[in-house]
Amino acid sequence: LFGILAGSVGGLIHDVAVVRFNVNHVISGVAINLFAFGAMRYLSELVYTKDTGGGISKSPQQKSALPRFNMPFLAGGRIGNWKSPDMLGWLEHRRFFLLPDLAGVIRGLMFNVSMASMLALLLVPFSTWVLWRTRFGLRVRSSGEAPDAAESLGVKVTPLRYLALAISGAFAGFGGAFIAIVMTGYYQQGQTASRGYIGLATTIFGNWRPTGVLGGASLFGFAEALQLVGRD
């Protein structure tokens, strides 16, 4: 929640620079990224001392993680205290043609899944519905693509831009918090590894549509997952 809030504040700072002072959005975004990197380095040196179990550039390991689950029946998840069958796991170890491989891929999407991952996936259809099926979404898109036309119809473009960038920053903060809380379990300097710029490329690749962004993110994520498989 703090990560989402901090991301929203970053989006509002970007708002002020771009909307109020008409700064180029690329320059503003790069400046905020540089400021965030330096600020985190300064704060981590103050907070993560040796007494806390951390260091100058690394936080202590978190004491508790977000809950994870396995899909019942398909990946052996539990229903109450009863452990359901693992159908995909059983099929994965059979000596059939192609089916075990497909079962292994599908099971990988349903085994040991973080609740944060499920929330991120649910945001895709929700964002699509909001942007293309609601009045608010139509006004947000028109405020970005054709602000003059939107203003001529009585739409208050400036407040909508502030709100949209705050929401966008909250999504970015959620992604950053996911890396520190779910992927690694601790904060480390530079752990984002320029994934924010990859997110920007993914947005362009997906043609600014949530479903397209999901497809692009899956492609980039698959390439990164290959590195992890190589290490194992």
Short mmCIF file of C-alpha atoms in Angstrom, two decimals:
data_model
loop_
_atom_site.label_atom_id
_atom_site.label_comp_id
_atom_site.label_asym_id
_atom_site.label_seq_id
_atom_site.Cartn_x
_atom_site.Cartn_y
_atom_site.Cartn_z
CA LEU A 1 0.00 0.00 0.00
CA PHE A 2 2.86 2.38 0.77
CA GLY A 3 4.41 1.52 -2.61
CA ILE A 4 1.14 2.34 -4.38
CA LEU A 5 0.83 5.59 -2.43
CA ALA A 6 4.41 6.61 -3.17
CA GLY A 7 3.92 5.85 -6.85
CA SER A 8 0.80 8.00 -6.87
CA VAL A 9 2.74 10.88 -5.31
CA GLY A 10 5.39 10.47 -7.99
CA GLY A 11 2.65 10.61 -10.61
CA LEU A 12 1.32 13.85 -9.09
CA ILE A 13 4.82 15.38 -9.19
CA HIS A 14 4.98 14.40 -12.85
CA ASP A 15 1.52 15.97 -13.20
CA VAL A 16 2.67 19.33 -11.90
CA ALA A 17 5.73 19.38 -14.18
CA VAL A 18 3.91 18.30 -17.34
CA VAL A 19 0.43 19.78 -16.94
CA ARG A 20 1.13 22.92 -14.91
CA PHE A 21 4.56 23.94 -16.23
CA ASN A 22 4.34 22.27 -19.66
CA VAL A 23 7.65 20.40 -19.24
CA ASN A 24 8.40 17.69 -21.80
CA HIS A 25 7.07 14.45 -20.29
CA VAL A 26 10.20 12.46 -21.23
CA ILE A 27 12.51 14.94 -19.50
CA SER A 28 10.24 15.06 -16.45
CA GLY A 29 10.08 11.27 -16.24
CA VAL A 30 13.87 10.87 -16.48
CA ALA A 31 14.38 13.58 -13.83
CA ILE A 32 11.95 11.91 -11.42
CA ASN A 33 13.67 8.55 -11.92
CA LEU A 34 17.08 10.06 -11.14
CA PHE A 35 15.68 11.83 -8.09
CA ALA A 36 14.01 8.64 -6.85
CA PHE A 37 17.23 6.66 -7.20
CA GLY A 38 19.24 9.21 -5.22
CA ALA A 39 16.53 9.67 -2.59
CA MET A 40 16.26 5.92 -1.97
CA ARG A 41 20.03 5.66 -1.66
CA TYR A 42 20.03 8.45 0.93
CA LEU A 43 17.08 7.08 2.91
CA SER A 44 18.37 3.49 2.91
CA GLU A 45 21.63 4.68 4.48
CA LEU A 46 19.63 6.33 7.26
CA VAL A 47 17.12 3.56 7.91
CA TYR A 48 18.80 0.25 7.06
CA THR A 49 21.64 0.29 9.57
CA LYS A 50 23.56 -2.72 10.79
CA ASP A 51 21.35 -2.88 13.88
CA THR A 52 18.32 -3.63 11.69
CA GLY A 53 20.05 -6.46 9.84
CA GLY A 54 20.31 -4.44 6.64
CA GLY A 55 23.00 -2.33 5.04
CA ILE A 56 23.62 0.85 3.13
CA SER A 57 22.06 -0.45 -0.05
CA LYS A 58 19.92 -3.35 1.17
CA SER A 59 17.04 -3.76 3.60
CA PRO A 60 16.66 -6.66 6.04
CA GLN A 61 14.66 -9.65 4.85
CA GLN A 62 10.94 -9.13 5.36
CA LYS A 63 9.41 -11.05 8.24
CA SER A 64 6.23 -12.10 6.45
CA ALA A 65 5.30 -12.35 2.80
CA LEU A 66 2.07 -11.88 0.92
CA PRO A 67 0.04 -15.11 0.81
CA ARG A 68 0.46 -17.53 -2.08
CA PHE A 69 -1.84 -20.28 -3.25
CA ASN A 70 -2.14 -23.25 -5.62
CA MET A 71 -5.19 -23.70 -7.80
CA PRO A 72 -7.36 -26.49 -6.33
CA PHE A 73 -7.60 -29.70 -8.38
CA LEU A 74 -5.40 -28.34 -11.18
CA ALA A 75 -2.24 -27.62 -9.13
CA GLY A 76 -2.94 -29.38 -5.84
CA GLY A 77 -4.31 -26.44 -3.90
CA ARG A 78 -6.07 -26.77 -0.57
CA ILE A 79 -9.76 -26.35 0.17
CA GLY A 80 -9.81 -25.75 3.90
CA ASN A 81 -7.61 -28.44 5.43
CA TRP A 82 -8.10 -30.84 2.51
CA LYS A 83 -5.40 -31.01 -0.15
CA SER A 84 -7.02 -31.43 -3.54
CA PRO A 85 -5.58 -33.61 -6.35
CA ASP A 86 -2.84 -32.21 -8.58
CA MET A 87 -4.21 -33.17 -12.02
CA LEU A 88 -1.77 -31.11 -14.08
CA GLY A 89 1.15 -32.35 -11.98
CA TRP A 90 0.07 -35.94 -12.60
CA LEU A 91 -0.20 -35.32 -16.35
CA GLU A 92 3.17 -33.54 -16.42
CA HIS A 93 4.97 -36.74 -15.36
CA ARG A 94 3.26 -38.99 -17.91
CA ARG A 95 5.13 -40.13 -21.00
CA PHE A 96 2.68 -38.81 -23.53
CA PHE A 97 3.38 -36.73 -26.61
CA LEU A 98 3.28 -32.92 -26.05
CA LEU A 99 0.54 -33.04 -23.37
CA PRO A 100 2.96 -33.27 -20.39
CA ASP A 101 4.80 -30.19 -21.65
CA LEU A 102 1.57 -28.22 -22.01
CA ALA A 103 0.44 -29.39 -18.59
CA GLY A 104 3.73 -28.22 -17.07
CA VAL A 105 3.39 -24.75 -18.62
CA ILE A 106 -0.21 -24.35 -17.45
CA ARG A 107 0.61 -25.69 -13.99
CA GLY A 108 3.40 -23.14 -13.72
CA LEU A 109 0.77 -20.40 -14.05
CA MET A 110 -1.33 -21.90 -11.24
CA PHE A 111 1.27 -23.14 -8.74
CA ASN A 112 2.64 -20.99 -5.89
CA VAL A 113 0.92 -17.86 -7.24
CA SER A 114 1.10 -14.68 -5.19
CA MET A 115 -2.08 -12.80 -4.43
CA ALA A 116 -0.34 -9.72 -5.83
CA SER A 117 0.05 -11.53 -9.16
CA MET A 118 -3.65 -12.33 -9.23
CA LEU A 119 -4.48 -8.71 -8.46
CA ALA A 120 -2.23 -7.55 -11.31
CA LEU A 121 -3.94 -9.93 -13.74
CA LEU A 122 -7.41 -8.83 -12.61
CA LEU A 123 -6.44 -5.21 -13.23
CA VAL A 124 -6.14 -5.96 -16.97
CA PRO A 125 -9.84 -6.69 -17.69
CA PHE A 126 -10.87 -4.08 -15.12
CA SER A 127 -8.75 -1.39 -16.81
CA THR A 128 -10.09 -2.42 -20.22
CA TRP A 129 -13.66 -2.11 -19.00
CA VAL A 130 -13.03 1.28 -17.39
CA LEU A 131 -11.25 2.77 -20.40
CA TRP A 132 -13.59 1.52 -23.13
CA ARG A 133 -16.92 0.92 -21.44
CA THR A 134 -17.38 3.86 -19.05
CA ARG A 135 -17.92 7.59 -19.40
CA PHE A 136 -14.89 8.24 -17.23
CA GLY A 137 -12.67 6.14 -19.51
CA LEU A 138 -13.91 7.92 -22.63
CA ARG A 139 -13.17 11.31 -21.06
CA VAL A 140 -9.70 10.20 -19.94
CA ARG A 141 -8.81 8.96 -23.44
CA SER A 142 -10.19 12.07 -25.09
CA SER A 143 -8.29 14.29 -22.63
CA GLY A 144 -5.07 12.68 -23.77
CA GLU A 145 -5.71 12.21 -27.48
CA ALA A 146 -7.90 15.23 -28.33
CA PRO A 147 -7.94 17.71 -25.42
CA ASP A 148 -9.30 20.59 -27.50
CA ALA A 149 -12.24 18.51 -28.69
CA ALA A 150 -12.88 17.31 -25.13
CA GLU A 151 -12.87 20.87 -23.78
CA SER A 152 -15.32 21.95 -26.46
CA LEU A 153 -17.74 19.35 -25.07
CA GLY A 154 -17.40 20.62 -21.51
CA VAL A 155 -14.88 18.07 -20.24
CA LYS A 156 -12.50 19.41 -17.57
CA VAL A 157 -9.28 18.18 -19.13
CA THR A 158 -6.74 19.38 -16.55
CA PRO A 159 -8.27 17.64 -13.47
CA LEU A 160 -8.68 14.45 -15.49
CA ARG A 161 -5.04 14.52 -16.49
CA TYR A 162 -4.02 14.94 -12.86
CA LEU A 163 -6.20 12.00 -11.84
CA ALA A 164 -5.05 9.76 -14.70
CA LEU A 165 -1.35 10.34 -13.99
CA ALA A 166 -1.90 9.75 -10.27
CA ILE A 167 -3.54 6.40 -11.08
CA SER A 168 -0.76 5.58 -13.53
CA GLY A 169 1.84 6.36 -10.86
CA ALA A 170 -0.02 4.12 -8.41
CA PHE A 171 0.19 1.24 -10.91
CA ALA A 172 3.92 1.88 -11.33
CA GLY A 173 4.35 1.93 -7.55
CA PHE A 174 2.52 -1.38 -7.33
CA GLY A 175 4.97 -2.84 -9.84
CA GLY A 176 7.98 -1.58 -7.89
CA ALA A 177 6.58 -2.88 -4.61
CA PHE A 178 5.99 -6.25 -6.27
CA ILE A 179 9.71 -6.54 -7.02
CA ALA A 180 10.75 -5.76 -3.43
CA ILE A 181 8.01 -7.74 -1.64
CA VAL A 182 7.09 -10.68 -3.88
CA MET A 183 10.06 -11.35 -6.18
CA THR A 184 12.90 -10.90 -3.69
CA GLY A 185 11.51 -10.25 -0.21
CA TYR A 186 13.80 -7.28 0.45
CA TYR A 187 14.76 -3.90 -1.00
CA GLN A 188 18.09 -3.62 -2.76
CA GLN A 189 19.55 -0.65 -4.55
CA GLY A 190 19.07 -0.87 -8.31
CA GLN A 191 16.85 -3.95 -8.14
CA THR A 192 14.37 -2.51 -10.64
CA ALA A 193 17.15 -2.90 -13.26
CA SER A 194 15.49 -0.35 -15.61
CA ARG A 195 12.26 -2.36 -15.71
CA GLY A 196 10.35 0.92 -15.72
CA TYR A 197 11.75 1.69 -19.17
CA ILE A 198 10.83 -1.83 -20.26
CA GLY A 199 7.32 -1.06 -18.99
CA LEU A 200 7.28 2.03 -21.21
CA ALA A 201 8.37 -0.05 -24.19
CA THR A 202 5.71 -2.62 -23.30
CA THR A 203 3.05 0.10 -23.32
CA ILE A 204 4.09 1.19 -26.82
CA PHE A 205 4.35 -2.43 -27.95
CA GLY A 206 0.81 -3.08 -26.67
CA ASN A 207 -0.58 -0.05 -28.53
CA TRP A 208 -1.63 1.59 -25.23
CA ARG A 209 -4.24 -1.09 -24.55
CA PRO A 210 -4.27 -3.18 -21.35
CA THR A 211 -4.58 -6.50 -23.19
CA GLY A 212 -1.77 -5.54 -25.56
CA VAL A 213 0.40 -4.49 -22.62
CA LEU A 214 -0.26 -7.88 -20.99
CA GLY A 215 0.91 -9.61 -24.17
CA GLY A 216 4.06 -7.49 -24.35
CA ALA A 217 4.76 -7.99 -20.65
CA SER A 218 4.39 -11.75 -21.09
CA LEU A 219 6.96 -11.64 -23.90
CA PHE A 220 9.49 -9.66 -21.86
CA GLY A 221 8.73 -11.73 -18.76
CA PHE A 222 9.33 -14.97 -20.69
CA ALA A 223 12.74 -13.69 -21.80
CA GLU A 224 13.65 -12.84 -18.20
CA ALA A 225 12.36 -16.20 -16.94
CA LEU A 226 14.76 -17.98 -19.31
CA GLN A 227 17.66 -16.45 -17.35
CA LEU A 228 16.29 -17.90 -14.11
CA VAL A 229 15.89 -21.32 -15.70
CA GLY A 230 19.49 -21.11 -16.92
CA ARG A 231 20.71 -20.41 -13.39
CA ASP A 232 18.83 -23.39 -11.99
#
